[in-house]
XYZ file of C-alpha atoms in Angstrom:
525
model
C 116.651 76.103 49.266
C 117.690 79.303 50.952
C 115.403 81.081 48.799
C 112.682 78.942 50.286
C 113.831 79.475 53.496
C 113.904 83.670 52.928
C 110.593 83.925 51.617
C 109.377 81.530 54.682
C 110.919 83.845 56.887
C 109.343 86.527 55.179
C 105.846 84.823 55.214
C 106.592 83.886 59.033
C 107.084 87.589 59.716
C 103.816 88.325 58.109
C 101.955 86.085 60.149
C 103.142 87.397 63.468
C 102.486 91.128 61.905
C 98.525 89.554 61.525
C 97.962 87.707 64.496
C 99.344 91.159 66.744
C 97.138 93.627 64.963
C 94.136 91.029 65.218
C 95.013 90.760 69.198
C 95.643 94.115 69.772
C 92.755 95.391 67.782
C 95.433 98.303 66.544
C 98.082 98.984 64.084
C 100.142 100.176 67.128
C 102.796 97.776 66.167
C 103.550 99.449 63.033
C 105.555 102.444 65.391
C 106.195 100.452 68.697
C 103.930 102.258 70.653
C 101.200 99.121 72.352
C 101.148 101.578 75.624
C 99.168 103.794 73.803
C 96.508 101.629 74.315
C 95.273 101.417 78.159
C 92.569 98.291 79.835
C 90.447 99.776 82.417
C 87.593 98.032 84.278
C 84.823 99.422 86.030
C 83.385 97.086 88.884
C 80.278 98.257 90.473
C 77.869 97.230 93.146
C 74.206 98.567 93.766
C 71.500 98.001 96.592
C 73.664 96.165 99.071
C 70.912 96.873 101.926
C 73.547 96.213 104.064
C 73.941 92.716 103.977
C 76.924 92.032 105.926
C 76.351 88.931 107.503
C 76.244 85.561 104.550
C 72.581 84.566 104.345
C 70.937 82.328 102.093
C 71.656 83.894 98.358
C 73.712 86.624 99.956
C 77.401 85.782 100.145
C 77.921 88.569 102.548
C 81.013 91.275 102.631
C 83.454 88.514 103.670
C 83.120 86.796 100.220
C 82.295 89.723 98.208
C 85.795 91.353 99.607
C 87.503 88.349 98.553
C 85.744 88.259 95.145
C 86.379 92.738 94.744
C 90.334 91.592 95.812
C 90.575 88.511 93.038
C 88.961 91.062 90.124
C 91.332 94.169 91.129
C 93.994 91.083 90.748
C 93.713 91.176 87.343
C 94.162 94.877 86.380
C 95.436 96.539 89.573
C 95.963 99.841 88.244
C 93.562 100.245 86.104
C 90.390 99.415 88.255
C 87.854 101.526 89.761
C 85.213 100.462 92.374
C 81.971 102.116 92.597
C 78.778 101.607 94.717
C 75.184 102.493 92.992
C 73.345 103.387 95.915
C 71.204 102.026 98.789
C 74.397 100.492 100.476
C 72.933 100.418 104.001
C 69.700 100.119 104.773
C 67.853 96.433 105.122
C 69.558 93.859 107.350
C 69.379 94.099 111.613
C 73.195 94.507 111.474
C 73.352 97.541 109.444
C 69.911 98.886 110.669
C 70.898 98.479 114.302
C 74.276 100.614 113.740
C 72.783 102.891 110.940
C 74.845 101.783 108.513
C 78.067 102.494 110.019
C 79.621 99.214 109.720
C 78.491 99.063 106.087
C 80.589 102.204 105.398
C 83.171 100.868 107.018
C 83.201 97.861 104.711
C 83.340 100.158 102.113
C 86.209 101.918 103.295
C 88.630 98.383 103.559
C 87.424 97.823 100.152
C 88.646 101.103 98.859
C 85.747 101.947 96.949
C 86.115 105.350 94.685
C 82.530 106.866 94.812
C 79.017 105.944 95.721
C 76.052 107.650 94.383
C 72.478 108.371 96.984
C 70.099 105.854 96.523
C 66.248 106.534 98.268
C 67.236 104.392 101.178
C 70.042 106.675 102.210
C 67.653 109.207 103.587
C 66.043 106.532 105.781
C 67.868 107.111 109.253
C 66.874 110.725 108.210
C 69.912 114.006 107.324
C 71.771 114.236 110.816
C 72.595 110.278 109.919
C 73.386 110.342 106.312
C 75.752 113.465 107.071
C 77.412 111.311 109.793
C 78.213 108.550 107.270
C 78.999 110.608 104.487
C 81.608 111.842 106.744
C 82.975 108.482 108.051
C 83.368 107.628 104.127
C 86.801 107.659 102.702
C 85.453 108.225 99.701
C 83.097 110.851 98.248
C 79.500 110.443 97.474
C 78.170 111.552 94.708
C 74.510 113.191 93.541
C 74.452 115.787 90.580
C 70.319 116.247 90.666
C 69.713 116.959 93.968
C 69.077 120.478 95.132
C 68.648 122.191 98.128
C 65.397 124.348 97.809
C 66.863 127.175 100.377
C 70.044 127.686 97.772
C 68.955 126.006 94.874
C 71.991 124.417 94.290
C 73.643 121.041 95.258
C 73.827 120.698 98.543
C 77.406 120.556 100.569
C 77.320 117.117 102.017
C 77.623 115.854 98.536
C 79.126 116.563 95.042
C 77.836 116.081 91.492
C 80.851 114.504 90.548
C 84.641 112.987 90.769
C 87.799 112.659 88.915
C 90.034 109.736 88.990
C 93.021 108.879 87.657
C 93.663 105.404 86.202
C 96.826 104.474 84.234
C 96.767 107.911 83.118
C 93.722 108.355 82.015
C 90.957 110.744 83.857
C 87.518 109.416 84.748
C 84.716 111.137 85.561
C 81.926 109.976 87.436
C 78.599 111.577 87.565
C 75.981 110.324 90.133
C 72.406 110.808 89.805
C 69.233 109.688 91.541
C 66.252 108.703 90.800
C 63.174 111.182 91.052
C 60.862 108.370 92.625
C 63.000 109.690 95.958
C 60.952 112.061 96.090
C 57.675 110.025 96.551
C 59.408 107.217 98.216
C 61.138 108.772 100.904
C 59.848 110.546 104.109
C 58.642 114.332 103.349
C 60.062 115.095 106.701
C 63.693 114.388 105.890
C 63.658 115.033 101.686
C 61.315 118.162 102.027
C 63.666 120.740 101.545
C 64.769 119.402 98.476
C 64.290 118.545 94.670
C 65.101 115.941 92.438
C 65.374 117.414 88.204
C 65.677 115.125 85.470
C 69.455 113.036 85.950
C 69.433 113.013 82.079
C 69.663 117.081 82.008
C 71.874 116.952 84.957
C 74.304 114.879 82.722
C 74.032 117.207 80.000
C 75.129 120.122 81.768
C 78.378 118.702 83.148
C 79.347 116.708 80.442
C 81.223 119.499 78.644
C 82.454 121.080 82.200
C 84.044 117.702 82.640
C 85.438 117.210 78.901
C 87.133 120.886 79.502
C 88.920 119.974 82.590
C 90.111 116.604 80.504
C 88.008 113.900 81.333
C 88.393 111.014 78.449
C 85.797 108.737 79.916
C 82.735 109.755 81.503
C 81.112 107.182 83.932
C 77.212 108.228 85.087
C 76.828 106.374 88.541
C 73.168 106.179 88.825
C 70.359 104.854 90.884
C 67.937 104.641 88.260
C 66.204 101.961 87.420
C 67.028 99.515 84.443
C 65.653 95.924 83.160
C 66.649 93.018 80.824
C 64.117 90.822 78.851
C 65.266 87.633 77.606
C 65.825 89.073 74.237
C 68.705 91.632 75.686
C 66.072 94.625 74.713
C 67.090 96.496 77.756
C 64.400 99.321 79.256
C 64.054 101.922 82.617
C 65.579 105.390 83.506
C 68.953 104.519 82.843
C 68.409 103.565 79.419
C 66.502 106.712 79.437
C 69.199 108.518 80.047
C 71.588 106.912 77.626
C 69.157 107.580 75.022
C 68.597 111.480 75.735
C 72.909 112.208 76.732
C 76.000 112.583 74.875
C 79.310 112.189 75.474
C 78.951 109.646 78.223
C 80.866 106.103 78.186
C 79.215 104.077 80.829
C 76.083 103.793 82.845
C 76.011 101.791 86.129
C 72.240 101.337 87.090
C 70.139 100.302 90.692
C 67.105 100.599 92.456
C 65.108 98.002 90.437
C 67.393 94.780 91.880
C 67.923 93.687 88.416
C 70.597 91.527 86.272
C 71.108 93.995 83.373
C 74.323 93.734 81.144
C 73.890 95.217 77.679
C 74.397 98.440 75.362
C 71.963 100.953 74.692
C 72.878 103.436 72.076
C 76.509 101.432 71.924
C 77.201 102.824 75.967
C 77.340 99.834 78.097
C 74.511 99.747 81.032
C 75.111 97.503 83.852
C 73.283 96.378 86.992
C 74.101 93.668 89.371
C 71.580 92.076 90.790
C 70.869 93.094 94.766
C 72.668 91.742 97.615
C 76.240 91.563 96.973
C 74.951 88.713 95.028
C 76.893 89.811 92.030
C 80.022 92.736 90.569
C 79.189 94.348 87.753
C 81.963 94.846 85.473
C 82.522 97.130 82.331
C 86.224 96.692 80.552
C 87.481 99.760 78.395
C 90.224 99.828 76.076
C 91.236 103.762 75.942
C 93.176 105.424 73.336
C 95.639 107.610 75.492
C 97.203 109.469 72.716
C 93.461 110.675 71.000
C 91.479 110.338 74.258
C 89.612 108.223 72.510
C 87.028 104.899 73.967
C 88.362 102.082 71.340
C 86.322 99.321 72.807
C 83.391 98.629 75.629
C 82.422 95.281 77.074
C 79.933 94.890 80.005
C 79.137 91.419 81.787
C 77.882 90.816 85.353
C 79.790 88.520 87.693
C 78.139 86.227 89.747
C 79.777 85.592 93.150
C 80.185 82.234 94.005
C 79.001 80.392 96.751
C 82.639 78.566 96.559
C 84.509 82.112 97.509
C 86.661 81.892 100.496
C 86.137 84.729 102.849
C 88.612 86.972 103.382
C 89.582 86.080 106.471
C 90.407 90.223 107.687
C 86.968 90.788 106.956
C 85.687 88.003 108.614
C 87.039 89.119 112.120
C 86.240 92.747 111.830
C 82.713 91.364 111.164
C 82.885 89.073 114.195
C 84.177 92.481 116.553
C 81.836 94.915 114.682
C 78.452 93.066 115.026
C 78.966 91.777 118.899
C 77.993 95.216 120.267
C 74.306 94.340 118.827
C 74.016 90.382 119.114
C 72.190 90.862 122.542
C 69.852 92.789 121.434
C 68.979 91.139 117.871
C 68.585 88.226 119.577
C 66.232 89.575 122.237
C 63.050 87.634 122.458
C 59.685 89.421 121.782
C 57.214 86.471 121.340
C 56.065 83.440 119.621
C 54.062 83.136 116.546
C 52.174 79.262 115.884
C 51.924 80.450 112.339
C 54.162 82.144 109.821
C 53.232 86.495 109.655
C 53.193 86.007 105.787
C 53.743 88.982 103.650
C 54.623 90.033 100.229
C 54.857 93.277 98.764
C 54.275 92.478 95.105
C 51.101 90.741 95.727
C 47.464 92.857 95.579
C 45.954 91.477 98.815
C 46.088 92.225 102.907
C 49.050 90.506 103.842
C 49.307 87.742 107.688
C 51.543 90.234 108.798
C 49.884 93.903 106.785
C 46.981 92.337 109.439
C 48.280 92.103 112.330
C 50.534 95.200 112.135
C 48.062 97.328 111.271
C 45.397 95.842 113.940
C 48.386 96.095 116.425
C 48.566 100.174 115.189
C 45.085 100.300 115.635
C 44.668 98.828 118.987
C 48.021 101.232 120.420
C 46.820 104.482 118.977
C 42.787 103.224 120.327
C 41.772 104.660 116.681
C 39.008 103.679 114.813
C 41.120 102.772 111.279
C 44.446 101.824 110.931
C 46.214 102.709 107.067
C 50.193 101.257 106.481
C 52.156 101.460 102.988
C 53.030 97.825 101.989
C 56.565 98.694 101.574
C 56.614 100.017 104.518
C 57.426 96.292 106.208
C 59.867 94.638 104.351
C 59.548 90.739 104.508
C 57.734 87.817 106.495
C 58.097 86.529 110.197
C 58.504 82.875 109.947
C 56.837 81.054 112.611
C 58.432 80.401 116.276
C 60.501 83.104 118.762
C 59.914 85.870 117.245
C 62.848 88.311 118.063
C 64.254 92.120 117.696
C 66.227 90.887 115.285
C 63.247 89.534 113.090
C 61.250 93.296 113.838
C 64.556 95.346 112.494
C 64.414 93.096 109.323
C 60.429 93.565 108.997
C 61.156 97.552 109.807
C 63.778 98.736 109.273
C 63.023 102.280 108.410
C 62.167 104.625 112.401
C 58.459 105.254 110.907
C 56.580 106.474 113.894
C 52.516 106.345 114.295
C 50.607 109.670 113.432
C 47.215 109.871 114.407
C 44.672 112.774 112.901
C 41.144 112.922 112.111
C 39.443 112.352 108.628
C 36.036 112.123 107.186
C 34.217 109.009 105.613
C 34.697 110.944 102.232
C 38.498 111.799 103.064
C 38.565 107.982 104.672
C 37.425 106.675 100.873
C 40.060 108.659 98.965
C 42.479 107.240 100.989
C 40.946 103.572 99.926
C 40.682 104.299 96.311
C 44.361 106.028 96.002
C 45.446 102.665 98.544
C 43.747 99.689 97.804
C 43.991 100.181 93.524
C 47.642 101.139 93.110
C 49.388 99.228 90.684
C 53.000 101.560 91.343
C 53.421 101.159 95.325
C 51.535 98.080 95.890
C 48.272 97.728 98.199
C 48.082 99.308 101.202
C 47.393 97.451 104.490
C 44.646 98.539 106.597
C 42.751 97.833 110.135
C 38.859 98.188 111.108
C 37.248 98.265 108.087
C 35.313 95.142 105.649
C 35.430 96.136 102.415
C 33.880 94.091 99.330
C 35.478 94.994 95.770
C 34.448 94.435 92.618
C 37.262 94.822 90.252
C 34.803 94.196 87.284
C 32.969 97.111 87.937
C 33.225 100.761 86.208
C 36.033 102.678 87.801
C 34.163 104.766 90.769
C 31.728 101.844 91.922
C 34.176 99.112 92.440
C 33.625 99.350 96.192
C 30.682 97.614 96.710
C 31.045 98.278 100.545
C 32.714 99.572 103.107
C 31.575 98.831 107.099
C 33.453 99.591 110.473
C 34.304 96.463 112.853
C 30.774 97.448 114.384
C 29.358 96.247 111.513
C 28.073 99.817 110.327
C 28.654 101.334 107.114
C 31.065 103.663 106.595
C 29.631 107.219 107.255
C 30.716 109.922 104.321
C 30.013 112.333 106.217
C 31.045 111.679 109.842
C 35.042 112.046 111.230
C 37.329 109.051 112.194
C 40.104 108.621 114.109
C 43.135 107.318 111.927
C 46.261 106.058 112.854
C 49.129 105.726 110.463
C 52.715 106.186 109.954
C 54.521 109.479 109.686
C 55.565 108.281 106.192
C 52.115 108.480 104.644
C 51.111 110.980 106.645
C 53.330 113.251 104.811
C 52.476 112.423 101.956
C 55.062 109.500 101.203
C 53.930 107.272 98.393
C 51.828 109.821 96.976
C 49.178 109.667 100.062
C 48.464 113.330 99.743
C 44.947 113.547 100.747
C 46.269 112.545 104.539
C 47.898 115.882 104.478
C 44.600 117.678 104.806
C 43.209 115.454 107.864
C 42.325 117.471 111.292
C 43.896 117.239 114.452
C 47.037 115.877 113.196
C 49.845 114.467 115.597
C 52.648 112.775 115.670
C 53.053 110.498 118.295
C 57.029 110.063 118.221
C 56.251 106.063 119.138
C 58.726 104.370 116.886
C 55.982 101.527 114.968
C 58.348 98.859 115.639
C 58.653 99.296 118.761
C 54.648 99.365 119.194
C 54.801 95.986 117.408
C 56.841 94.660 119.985
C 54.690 95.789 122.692
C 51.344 94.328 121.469
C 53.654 91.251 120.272
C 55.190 90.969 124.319
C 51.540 91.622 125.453
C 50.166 88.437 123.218
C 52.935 86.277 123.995
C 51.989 83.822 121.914
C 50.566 85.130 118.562
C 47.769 82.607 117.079
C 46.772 84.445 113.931
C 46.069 83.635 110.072
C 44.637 86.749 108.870
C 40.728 87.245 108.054
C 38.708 88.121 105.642
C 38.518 91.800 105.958
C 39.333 92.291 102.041
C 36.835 90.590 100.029
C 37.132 90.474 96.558
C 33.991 90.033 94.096
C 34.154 88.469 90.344
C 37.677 87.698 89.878
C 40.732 85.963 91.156
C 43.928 88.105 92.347
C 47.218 88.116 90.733
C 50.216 89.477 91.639
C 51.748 92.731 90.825
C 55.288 93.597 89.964
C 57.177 95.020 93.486
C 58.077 98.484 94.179
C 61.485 98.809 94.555
């Protein structure tokens, strides 16, 4: 009997010996030493666009402060919190302040590094400087480079080290080279953006000398997910062409992306505050040494409480511009449709551009389609509604092209599949996307009914955006007589819009399209 009992003590003993090592996923046991092996989680958010207040899908910073709080809960030491980029631009009560209440959301939540995203050069430098120097926390962009030093530039730095649990963390942020198409020439023209994935490269062993054991690459780079998990964009890219690199956090394309490429987890969480992303590590302290990497994206649920903190600095923070986002500016019978993914003129690409038109008395109004950001639903229309449509301080630009320059600008517009169709005022045009690339415009006449003239000059209003070159609109660079106006658009729209008073409009056929049916496009981010 007592032998029986010995050997089950012995076999007990075993058991436990098992089950530990198959928990603990180490042999750590075997010397006593289980705080050799340290959790970490990385929780990340991208594209906010400043969405403060809860709104439909978006639960808003009250809820997602409450939801950052009850994740840190569960591994308060070894958390970091990191924001991919385009944190402030898109919502009336960001756009209003310039972001500044966005930052300051950031700083309660104690976030430990943000990377640029395009939209942070919106508001234009003086801004960005300003919040980058209300942020408690530092802000991060490794390719960018000022083209007077040709180095990073000072309001930023490629990198940061934290400490978690003892372990060092580096996080590289990068941007992605779109910026420099998508953003204003006026504000990003003194600088370049080089290839993130050679950016990591360099630093990488800079960062491993100064003993970083995990190395986090904060990006705004795009990334996507098909239903299979195969997951695709720049920041796969880059995991594919770096080493030495633990993590990738991904933006800009508004995706749900939670996978490994090349065994480094890449993670993106949706848009919106609508979801954390979240990357757990298991570090070897002793070796330095990534034992495991998981990667999910967390919802945030509709159920969250607010945190209640949060809800009253909202409540203080946002009265300062309630008057005037809920300023009336007219009254629409019919919903100002528009969607930038689709290839047609938009309700709202119609009027705009017709209201551009009319202000600047030109003969052809040209808008990007990004360049207004969502519908106008029928009823008051307010300032609020206008902020939300434009948010970006695009002013009109008038110069002088020819019917040749005019039809450059309507091949480059009206076929591209990467920025979406541009919107456009005064002319008919009849296409014919059947027909050999060159001939596809089967005409083009002026309100007046008169062909367009090749060879004789028009006046052109557009937005100082394009008429930089933004979106790759080059050719308006090289029209005559060029001038900008300094009349914010938006707040032309709200002039023709007060002169109307009540807006009775459901577009026309100005854009007519010849042997095929339409379909959408995918949306520029």
């Amino acid at each position: 009997m007592t032998g029986i009992l010995r050997r089950g003590k012995v076999l007990f003993w075993l058991l436990v010996v098992i089950i530990s090592i198959t928990v603990t996923g180490q042999t750590g046991l075997a010397t006593g030493n289980d705080e050799a092996f340290v959790s970490l989680q990385i929780l990340s958010i991208n594209d906010y666009h400043g969405s403060l207040a809860e709104s439909g899908k978006n639960p808003g910073a009250a809820k997602v402060t409450q939801f950052l709080a009850d994740q840190k809960a569960r591994n308060p030491e070894g958390t970091i919190l990191l924001a991919a980029g385009d944190m402030m631009q898109g919502s009336p009560d960001s756009n209003l302040l310039y972001g500044k209440s966005v930052i300051d959301v950031m700083n309660y939540l104690e976030f430990d590094a943000m990377t640029l995203g395009n939209h942070e050069f919106d508001w234009g430098m003086g801004v960005l400087e300003e919040r980058i120097h209300q942020a408690a926390f530092p802000v991060l962009c490794a390719n960018i480079i000022d083209g007077q030093t040709g180095k990073n530039p000072n309001f930023v730095k490629p990198y940061v080290v934290v400490e978690r649990k003892g372990i060092k963390l580096a996080v590289i942020g990068v941007i992605t080279q779109e910026t420099a198409v998508t953003t204003n020439p006026k504000v990003i023209g003194n600088y370049t953006f080089t290839d993130p994935a050679a950016a990591v490269r360099n630093l990488v062993p800079e960062l491993k000398q100064q003993g970083a054991q995990v190395i986090i690459v904060l990006s705004h780079l795009s990334s996507y997910m098909n239903k299979a998990g195969i997951i695709t964009g720049d920041g796969p890219k880059l995991a594919r062409e770096s080493t030495g690199i633990d993590a990738i956090i991904t933006g800009h394309s508004h995706q749900t992306v939670h996978g490994k490429v090349e065994e480094i987890p890449v993670v993106q969480a949706a848009y919106n505050g609508r979801a954390v992303g979240m990357i757990e590590m298991v570090i070897d302290s002793q070796h330095g040494t990534v034992q495991s990497r998981e990667v999910t994206v967390l919802p945030v649920p509709n159920t969250t409480v607010p945190d209640p903190a949060m809800e009253k600095f909202l409540h203080h923070s946002l009265q300062e511009i309630e008057p005037l986002k809920k300023t009336a500016v007219s009254y629409t019978h019919f919903e100002l449709s528009h969607d930038r993914s689709a290839p047609l003129q938009t309700v709202l690409g119609q009027f705009v551009t017709d209201g551009m038109r009319q202000t600047a008395e030109s003969d052809i109004a040209f808008c990007n389609i990004g360049g207004l950001r969502t519908s106008i639903a029928a009823g008051v229309i307010t300032m609020g509604n206008l902020y939300e449509v434009m948010p970006f301080d695009n002013t009109l630009f008038t110069l002088e092209l020819t019917g040749r320059e005019v039809m450059q600008v309507l091949q480059y517009g009206l076929e591209n599949k990467q920025f979406g169709m541009m919107q456009y005022s005064g002319l008919t045009i009849v296409y014919d996307p059947q027909a050999p690339q060159g001939n596809r415009f089967v005409s083009v006449k002026l309100l007046n009914g008169k062909p367009l003239a090749i060879d004789k000059t028009y006046k052109v209003v557009t937005n100082d955006f394009m008429a930089t070159g933004g979106d790759g609109f080059t050719m308006l660079q090289g029209g005559k007589n060029r001038r900008d106006t300094g009349i914010f658009l938006r707040d032309s729209l709200a002039e023709v819009m007060k002169k109307s008073k009540v807006i009775d409009f459901t577009g026309d056929n100005r854009w007519i399209l010849r042997n095929t049916t339409a379909k959408p496009e995918k949306e520029a981010a």
